[in-house]
Amino acid sequence: MLEKITNTFSDIVRNVSGKSTITEKNIEETVEQIKMALLEADVNLRVVRRFVNATVEEAKGEKVLRAVDPGQQFVKIIYDRIVKLLGDEKVDLQLKDPSTQSVVLMLGLQGAGKTTASHKLAARLVKNGRKVLLVACDLVRPAAVEQLKQLGEKIGVPVYSEDGAKDAVKVAKNALSHAKKNGFDTIIVDTAGRLQIDEAMMQELVDVKKAVSPVETILVADAMTGQNAVDIAKSFDEQLGISGVILTKFDSDARGGAALSLKSITDKPILFIGTGEKTEDFEPFHPDRIASRILGMGDIVSLVEKAQEQVDIEQAQKLQEKMARNEFTLDDMLEQFENVGKMGSISSIMDMIPGLAGKIDESKIDLDGMKRQKAIIQSMTKKERANHLIIGPARRKRIALGSGTSVAEVNKLIKQFEKTKLTMKKLSRNRGLQGKLMGQLGSMGGGKFPGGFGF
């Protein structure tokens, strides 16, 4: 995610933050590097010029040149400017009270991921207690209705559709009546797209919008198309009036041009980003957190939130008690593997850890090795998972055969488990070590500038 621009900005931050003095020449050289990084990231030229001019003007003030820690002050200015580019603050969906219907109209070109984004948004709203109905109004793309039905079934959200329908406006109106009769408070309307903007598509969307009076009109755009996504957003906004944007394929976007240009050019907020293929790979867009990732400072807050979504508090307390009693088992280890897997791709997790953002090449991570470790544990009996000490040579050979691995890999996993168990035992009994660990996490995010810069 944003690997290219993150690597460049990480180097810039590293060079600047360590300087005990900052001169006008330092500022000009650094800003020139930033300018090139933004242009290479496919950020709009007008946006780049504004960013550069504002950064130079603020950095050349006495606040930085004469500051106690000028390097960090300069980095703070860069960070603040990137946050401003991305939209300043997180913007929430403006849904009505559940006693009143809220319609969310989803727009976008074909291939942007509109139908997938609709089901991801539905899943998120259901988690927040809304009663959601998906509406299939894409009557142009072959199998679009069937795709939405399958995605809706996957998350347990009903889909309103009409077999053989040709009129999207009529389907939308009928869907609203159906929703009212059946007590749905939120209606997400998936509309038709084209490979490019044309008059027929726009007219249909205008008619659908008039028919449903949405509280949110959201454009779904492909982050990887960079400036093209910004131009598309501008066109849709001029003709339909959008309220926000969902950027899909954000996890595959190495440059970040769309995210860094959208707010400045369209004055519309990015509401969510798609970070993978799974339903849960869908995040609210936090400008400050994305800015922190771009500067290579990670995003501990989002990482903790992801962990909290996957970890049951009661289970975590039980695990802590087991660790204290030295009863951590291979079954517990397997559960931790599963929890980490649910948090997303390894690279997306690494992006949130200060110092590792943009530095880890997922292709070099032994993902197959992790799968083999899970297979090894799953090939054990219940007794073996509960007590690894009974796993002798004959059992290890059987486990290796059952998991499609080697005895050496089984041995390696058991050694890793013993080491993990010992570390957890020490941590659970050492309050000082726990405090030190939490202190380190706090210095990376809690109440301070991301990355540990105290302002």
Coordinates of C-alpha atoms in Angstrom, one line a residue:
M1 CA 0.0 0.0 0.0
L2 CA 1.6 3.3 -1.2
E3 CA 5.0 1.6 -1.1
K4 CA 6.7 3.9 -3.7
I5 CA 5.7 7.2 -2.1
T6 CA 6.2 5.8 1.5
N7 CA 9.8 4.7 0.7
T8 CA 10.6 8.2 -0.7
F9 CA 9.0 10.1 2.2
S10 CA 10.5 7.8 4.8
D11 CA 14.0 8.7 3.5
I12 CA 13.1 12.4 3.5
V13 CA 11.8 12.2 7.1
R14 CA 14.8 10.2 8.2
N15 CA 17.2 12.8 6.8
V16 CA 15.4 15.8 8.1
S17 CA 14.4 14.7 11.5
G18 CA 18.0 14.1 12.6
K19 CA 19.2 17.6 11.8
S20 CA 20.1 19.8 14.7
T21 CA 19.9 22.9 12.4
I22 CA 17.8 23.7 9.4
T23 CA 18.8 26.3 6.8
E24 CA 16.9 27.8 3.9
K25 CA 19.0 25.7 1.6
N26 CA 18.0 22.5 3.5
I27 CA 14.4 23.4 3.2
E28 CA 14.6 24.1 -0.5
E29 CA 16.5 20.8 -1.2
T30 CA 14.0 18.8 0.8
V31 CA 10.9 20.5 -0.7
E32 CA 12.4 19.8 -4.2
Q33 CA 12.6 16.1 -3.2
I34 CA 9.0 16.2 -1.9
K35 CA 7.9 17.9 -5.2
M36 CA 9.4 15.1 -7.3
A37 CA 7.9 12.4 -5.0
L38 CA 4.4 13.9 -5.4
L39 CA 4.7 14.2 -9.2
E40 CA 6.0 10.6 -9.4
A41 CA 3.0 9.6 -7.3
D42 CA 0.7 11.1 -10.0
V43 CA -0.5 13.9 -7.8
N44 CA -2.3 16.7 -9.7
L45 CA 0.2 19.4 -10.7
R46 CA -1.9 22.2 -9.2
V47 CA -2.1 20.4 -5.9
V48 CA 1.7 19.8 -5.9
R49 CA 2.4 23.5 -6.5
R50 CA 0.1 24.5 -3.6
F51 CA 1.6 22.0 -1.3
V52 CA 5.2 23.0 -2.1
N53 CA 4.5 26.8 -1.8
A54 CA 2.7 26.4 1.5
T55 CA 5.4 24.1 3.0
V56 CA 8.2 26.4 1.9
E57 CA 6.4 29.5 3.4
E58 CA 5.7 27.8 6.7
A59 CA 9.1 26.1 7.0
K60 CA 11.1 29.2 6.3
G61 CA 9.4 31.0 9.2
E62 CA 11.3 31.5 12.5
K63 CA 9.3 28.7 14.1
V64 CA 11.4 26.1 12.3
L65 CA 14.7 27.9 11.7
R66 CA 15.1 28.9 15.3
A67 CA 13.2 26.0 17.0
V68 CA 14.7 23.9 19.8
D69 CA 14.3 20.8 17.5
P70 CA 14.1 22.2 14.0
G71 CA 14.3 18.8 12.2
Q72 CA 11.2 17.5 14.0
Q73 CA 9.3 20.8 13.5
F74 CA 10.0 20.6 9.8
V75 CA 8.7 17.0 9.7
K76 CA 5.6 18.1 11.6
I77 CA 4.9 20.7 8.9
I78 CA 5.2 18.1 6.2
Y79 CA 2.9 15.8 8.1
D80 CA 0.3 18.5 8.7
R81 CA 0.4 19.5 5.0
I82 CA -0.2 15.9 3.9
V83 CA -3.1 15.5 6.3
K84 CA -4.6 18.7 4.8
L85 CA -4.2 17.3 1.3
L86 CA -6.0 14.1 2.3
G87 CA -8.9 15.9 3.8
D88 CA -8.0 17.1 7.4
E89 CA -10.5 14.9 9.3
K90 CA -12.3 11.6 8.9
V91 CA -15.8 12.1 7.5
D92 CA -18.6 9.7 8.5
L93 CA -21.7 8.7 6.5
Q94 CA -24.6 11.1 7.2
L95 CA -27.3 8.5 7.7
K96 CA -30.7 9.4 9.2
D97 CA -32.0 8.0 12.5
P98 CA -33.0 4.3 12.0
S99 CA -36.7 5.3 12.4
T100 CA -36.3 7.0 9.0
Q101 CA -35.1 5.4 5.7
S102 CA -31.6 6.3 4.5
V103 CA -30.7 5.7 0.9
V104 CA -27.1 5.4 -0.2
L105 CA -26.6 5.6 -4.0
M106 CA -23.5 3.9 -5.3
L107 CA -22.0 5.3 -8.6
G108 CA -19.0 4.5 -10.7
L109 CA -17.5 3.2 -13.9
Q110 CA -17.5 -0.5 -14.8
G111 CA -14.6 -2.3 -13.2
A112 CA -14.1 0.1 -10.3
G113 CA -15.5 -2.4 -7.8
K114 CA -18.8 -0.8 -7.2
T115 CA -20.8 -4.0 -6.5
T116 CA -18.1 -5.4 -4.2
A117 CA -17.9 -2.0 -2.3
S118 CA -21.7 -2.0 -1.9
H119 CA -21.6 -5.4 -0.1
K120 CA -18.6 -4.4 2.0
L121 CA -20.4 -1.2 3.1
A122 CA -23.6 -3.2 3.8
A123 CA -21.6 -5.6 6.0
R124 CA -20.1 -2.7 8.0
L125 CA -23.5 -1.0 8.5
V126 CA -25.0 -4.3 9.7
K127 CA -22.2 -4.5 12.3
N128 CA -23.2 -1.0 13.4
G129 CA -26.8 -2.1 14.0
R130 CA -28.5 -1.0 10.8
K131 CA -31.1 -3.1 9.0
V132 CA -29.8 -3.0 5.4
L133 CA -31.3 -3.8 2.0
L134 CA -29.1 -4.1 -1.1
V135 CA -30.8 -3.1 -4.4
A136 CA -29.7 -4.4 -7.8
C137 CA -30.1 -1.5 -10.2
D138 CA -27.2 -2.5 -12.5
L139 CA -29.3 -3.9 -15.3
V140 CA -26.5 -3.4 -17.9
R141 CA -23.6 -5.5 -16.9
P142 CA -24.1 -9.2 -17.5
A143 CA -24.4 -11.1 -14.2
A144 CA -24.3 -7.9 -12.1
V145 CA -27.5 -8.8 -10.4
E146 CA -26.4 -12.4 -9.7
Q147 CA -23.1 -11.1 -8.3
L148 CA -24.8 -8.8 -5.8
K149 CA -27.2 -11.6 -4.8
Q150 CA -24.2 -13.9 -4.0
L151 CA -22.4 -11.2 -2.1
G152 CA -25.5 -10.4 -0.2
E153 CA -26.1 -14.0 0.7
K154 CA -22.5 -14.2 1.9
I155 CA -23.0 -11.5 4.5
G156 CA -26.7 -12.3 5.3
V157 CA -28.1 -9.1 3.7
P158 CA -31.1 -9.4 1.5
V159 CA -31.0 -8.2 -2.1
Y160 CA -34.0 -6.6 -3.9
S161 CA -34.1 -7.4 -7.6
E162 CA -36.7 -7.9 -10.3
D163 CA -36.2 -10.7 -12.9
G164 CA -36.0 -9.4 -16.5
A165 CA -36.3 -5.8 -15.4
K166 CA -35.2 -3.1 -17.9
D167 CA -36.0 0.1 -16.0
A168 CA -33.6 0.9 -13.2
V169 CA -35.8 3.8 -12.0
K170 CA -38.8 1.6 -11.6
V171 CA -36.7 -1.1 -9.7
A172 CA -35.3 1.6 -7.4
K173 CA -38.8 3.0 -6.6
N174 CA -40.2 -0.5 -5.9
A175 CA -37.2 -1.3 -3.7
L176 CA -38.0 1.7 -1.5
S177 CA -41.6 0.6 -1.1
H178 CA -40.4 -3.0 -0.3
A179 CA -37.9 -1.6 2.3
K180 CA -40.6 0.5 4.0
K181 CA -43.0 -2.5 4.3
N182 CA -40.3 -4.7 5.7
G183 CA -38.6 -2.3 8.1
F184 CA -35.3 -1.7 6.4
D185 CA -33.7 1.5 7.6
T186 CA -30.8 1.6 5.1
I187 CA -31.0 1.0 1.4
I188 CA -27.8 0.7 -0.7
V189 CA -28.5 1.1 -4.4
D190 CA -26.0 -0.5 -6.8
T191 CA -26.3 1.3 -10.1
A192 CA -25.0 0.6 -13.7
G193 CA -21.6 1.8 -14.9
R194 CA -20.0 2.0 -18.3
L195 CA -16.4 1.6 -19.4
Q196 CA -16.4 5.4 -19.8
I197 CA -18.7 8.3 -19.0
D198 CA -21.5 8.7 -21.5
E199 CA -24.8 10.6 -21.8
A200 CA -27.0 7.6 -21.4
M201 CA -25.4 6.4 -18.2
M202 CA -25.5 9.8 -16.7
Q203 CA -29.1 10.4 -17.5
E204 CA -30.1 7.1 -16.0
L205 CA -28.2 7.9 -12.8
V206 CA -29.8 11.4 -12.6
D207 CA -33.3 9.8 -12.9
V208 CA -32.5 7.1 -10.3
K209 CA -31.2 9.8 -7.9
K210 CA -34.4 11.8 -8.3
A211 CA -36.4 8.7 -7.6
V212 CA -34.7 7.7 -4.4
S213 CA -33.5 11.1 -2.9
P214 CA -30.3 9.6 -1.3
V215 CA -28.7 11.0 1.8
E216 CA -25.3 9.9 0.4
T217 CA -24.3 9.8 -3.3
I218 CA -21.0 7.9 -3.3
L219 CA -18.6 7.5 -6.2
V220 CA -16.6 4.3 -6.2
A221 CA -13.3 4.8 -7.9
D222 CA -10.2 2.7 -8.6
A223 CA -7.2 4.1 -6.6
M224 CA -4.8 2.6 -9.1
T225 CA -5.9 4.8 -11.9
G226 CA -4.4 7.9 -10.2
Q227 CA -5.3 11.2 -11.9
N228 CA -7.9 9.4 -14.0
A229 CA -9.9 8.7 -10.8
V230 CA -9.8 12.4 -9.9
D231 CA -11.0 13.4 -13.3
I232 CA -13.9 10.8 -13.1
A233 CA -14.8 12.1 -9.6
K234 CA -14.9 15.7 -11.0
S235 CA -17.2 14.7 -13.9
F236 CA -19.6 12.7 -11.7
D237 CA -19.8 15.6 -9.2
E238 CA -20.5 18.2 -11.8
Q239 CA -23.4 16.2 -13.3
L240 CA -24.8 14.4 -10.3
G241 CA -23.4 16.0 -7.2
I242 CA -21.5 13.3 -5.2
S243 CA -21.2 13.5 -1.4
G244 CA -18.0 11.4 -1.1
V245 CA -15.7 8.8 -2.6
I246 CA -14.8 5.1 -1.9
L247 CA -11.3 4.3 -3.2
T248 CA -11.0 0.6 -4.1
K249 CA -7.8 -1.4 -4.7
F250 CA -6.0 0.9 -2.2
D251 CA -3.9 -2.0 -1.1
S252 CA -2.5 -2.3 -4.6
D253 CA -1.8 1.4 -5.1
A254 CA 1.9 2.1 -4.8
R255 CA 1.7 5.8 -5.7
G256 CA -1.2 7.4 -4.0
G257 CA -2.0 10.1 -6.6
A258 CA -5.8 9.7 -6.3
A259 CA -5.9 9.9 -2.5
L260 CA -3.6 12.9 -2.4
S261 CA -5.4 14.9 -5.1
L262 CA -9.1 14.1 -4.7
K263 CA -10.0 16.4 -1.8
S264 CA -8.2 19.4 -3.2
I265 CA -9.6 19.1 -6.7
T266 CA -13.2 18.0 -5.9
D267 CA -13.6 19.2 -2.3
K268 CA -15.3 15.8 -1.7
P269 CA -14.1 13.5 1.2
I270 CA -12.7 10.0 0.8
L271 CA -15.1 8.0 3.0
F272 CA -13.7 4.5 2.8
I273 CA -10.8 2.5 1.2
G274 CA -10.9 -1.0 -0.1
T275 CA -7.8 -2.8 1.2
G276 CA -8.3 -6.4 -0.2
E277 CA -10.7 -8.9 -1.6
K278 CA -12.3 -10.0 1.6
T279 CA -15.5 -8.5 3.0
E280 CA -13.7 -7.1 6.0
D281 CA -11.0 -5.5 3.9
F282 CA -12.7 -2.1 4.0
E283 CA -11.6 0.7 6.2
P284 CA -12.9 4.2 7.1
F285 CA -10.5 6.8 5.6
H286 CA -8.5 8.6 8.3
P287 CA -6.4 11.4 6.8
D288 CA -4.1 11.6 9.8
R289 CA -3.4 7.9 9.9
I290 CA -2.8 7.6 6.1
A291 CA -0.4 10.6 6.3
S292 CA 1.4 8.7 9.1
R293 CA 1.7 5.6 6.9
I294 CA 3.0 7.7 3.9
L295 CA 5.7 9.2 6.1
G296 CA 6.7 5.6 7.2
M297 CA 5.6 6.2 10.7
G298 CA 3.0 3.4 10.8
D299 CA -0.5 3.4 12.2
I300 CA -0.6 1.8 15.6
V301 CA -4.2 3.0 16.3
S302 CA -5.6 1.2 13.2
L303 CA -3.6 -1.9 14.0
V304 CA -5.0 -2.0 17.5
E305 CA -8.5 -1.5 16.1
K306 CA -8.1 -4.3 13.7
A307 CA -6.9 -6.6 16.5
Q308 CA -9.8 -5.6 18.7
E309 CA -12.2 -6.5 15.9
Q310 CA -10.8 -10.0 15.7
V311 CA -10.1 -10.8 19.3
D312 CA -12.8 -11.5 21.8
I313 CA -12.0 -9.8 25.1
E314 CA -13.2 -12.8 27.1
Q315 CA -11.1 -15.1 25.1
A316 CA -8.1 -12.8 25.5
Q317 CA -8.5 -12.8 29.3
K318 CA -8.7 -16.6 29.3
L319 CA -5.6 -16.8 27.2
Q320 CA -3.8 -14.5 29.6
E321 CA -4.7 -16.7 32.5
K322 CA -3.5 -19.8 30.7
M323 CA -0.2 -18.1 29.9
A324 CA 0.2 -17.2 33.6
R325 CA -0.4 -20.9 34.5
N326 CA 1.9 -22.0 31.7
E327 CA -1.0 -23.8 30.0
F328 CA -0.6 -22.2 26.5
T329 CA -1.1 -25.0 24.0
L330 CA -0.7 -25.7 20.3
D331 CA -4.4 -25.2 19.9
D332 CA -4.0 -21.6 21.3
M333 CA -1.1 -21.0 18.9
L334 CA -3.4 -22.1 16.0
E335 CA -6.0 -19.7 17.2
Q336 CA -3.5 -16.9 17.1
F337 CA -2.5 -17.8 13.5
E338 CA -6.2 -17.6 12.6
N339 CA -6.7 -14.2 14.3
V340 CA -3.7 -12.7 12.5
G341 CA -5.0 -14.0 9.2
K342 CA -8.3 -12.3 9.7
M343 CA -6.6 -8.9 10.2
G344 CA -5.6 -8.8 6.5
S345 CA -2.5 -9.3 4.4
I346 CA 1.0 -9.3 6.0
S347 CA 2.0 -6.2 4.1
S348 CA -1.1 -4.2 5.3
I349 CA -0.2 -5.1 8.9
M350 CA 3.4 -4.2 8.4
D351 CA 2.3 -0.8 6.9
M352 CA 0.8 0.0 10.3
I353 CA 4.0 -0.7 12.3
P354 CA 6.3 2.3 12.7
G355 CA 9.6 1.8 10.8
L356 CA 8.2 -1.1 8.6
A357 CA 5.7 0.8 6.5
G358 CA 6.6 0.4 2.8
K359 CA 9.8 -1.6 3.8
I360 CA 8.4 -5.1 3.6
D361 CA 8.1 -6.9 0.3
E362 CA 5.2 -9.3 0.8
S363 CA 6.6 -11.5 -2.0
K364 CA 9.6 -12.2 0.1
I365 CA 7.5 -13.3 3.2
D366 CA 7.1 -17.0 3.5
L367 CA 3.3 -17.0 3.4
D368 CA 3.4 -20.7 2.3
G369 CA 5.5 -21.4 5.4
M370 CA 2.7 -20.0 7.6
K371 CA 0.1 -22.1 5.9
R372 CA 2.3 -25.2 6.4
Q373 CA 2.6 -24.4 10.1
K374 CA -1.2 -24.3 10.4
A375 CA -1.4 -27.6 8.5
I376 CA 1.1 -29.2 10.9
I377 CA -1.0 -28.3 14.0
Q378 CA -4.2 -29.3 12.2
S379 CA -2.6 -32.8 11.5
M380 CA -2.1 -33.4 15.2
T381 CA -4.5 -35.2 17.5
K382 CA -6.3 -33.3 20.4
K383 CA -4.0 -34.9 22.9
E384 CA -0.9 -33.9 21.0
R385 CA -2.1 -30.3 20.7
A386 CA -2.8 -30.3 24.4
N387 CA 0.6 -31.7 25.4
H388 CA 3.4 -31.3 22.8
L389 CA 5.7 -33.4 25.0
I390 CA 4.1 -36.6 23.9
I391 CA 5.0 -35.9 20.2
G392 CA 7.9 -38.3 19.8
P393 CA 9.8 -39.4 16.5
A394 CA 7.0 -41.7 15.3
R395 CA 4.3 -39.1 15.9
R396 CA 6.3 -36.4 14.2
K397 CA 6.7 -38.6 11.1
R398 CA 3.0 -39.2 11.0
I399 CA 2.2 -35.5 11.4
A400 CA 4.7 -34.6 8.7
L401 CA 3.0 -37.1 6.3
G402 CA -0.5 -35.9 7.2
S403 CA 0.4 -32.2 6.7
G404 CA 2.4 -32.7 3.5
T405 CA 5.5 -31.3 5.2
S406 CA 8.8 -32.7 6.5
V407 CA 9.9 -34.0 9.9
A408 CA 12.3 -31.1 10.0
E409 CA 9.5 -28.6 9.6
V410 CA 7.5 -30.3 12.4
N411 CA 10.6 -30.1 14.7
K412 CA 11.0 -26.4 13.8
L413 CA 7.4 -25.6 14.7
I414 CA 7.6 -27.4 18.0
K415 CA 10.8 -25.5 18.9
Q416 CA 9.1 -22.2 17.9
F417 CA 6.1 -23.2 20.0
E418 CA 8.3 -23.9 23.1
K419 CA 10.1 -20.5 22.6
T420 CA 6.8 -18.7 22.3
K421 CA 5.4 -20.4 25.3
L422 CA 8.4 -19.4 27.4
T423 CA 8.2 -15.8 26.2
M424 CA 4.5 -15.6 27.0
K425 CA 5.1 -17.1 30.5
K426 CA 7.7 -14.4 31.2
L427 CA 5.5 -11.6 29.9
S428 CA 2.4 -12.7 31.8
R429 CA 4.4 -12.8 35.1
N430 CA 6.5 -9.7 34.6
R431 CA 4.4 -6.6 35.2
G432 CA 7.5 -4.4 34.6
L433 CA 8.0 -5.9 31.1
Q434 CA 4.3 -5.5 30.3
G435 CA 4.5 -1.9 31.3
K436 CA 7.6 -1.3 29.2
L437 CA 5.9 -2.9 26.2
M438 CA 2.8 -0.7 26.6
G439 CA 5.0 2.3 27.1
Q440 CA 6.7 1.6 23.8
L441 CA 3.3 1.3 22.1
G442 CA 2.2 4.5 23.7
S443 CA 5.2 6.4 22.6
M444 CA 4.4 5.4 19.0
G445 CA 0.9 6.7 19.0
G446 CA -0.8 7.6 22.2
G447 CA -1.1 11.4 22.6
K448 CA 1.9 12.1 20.5
F449 CA 2.8 12.9 16.9
P450 CA 2.9 9.6 14.9
G451 CA 6.2 7.9 15.1
G452 CA 7.1 9.2 18.5
F453 CA 7.6 12.9 17.7
G454 CA 6.3 14.8 20.7
F455 CA 4.5 18.0 19.9

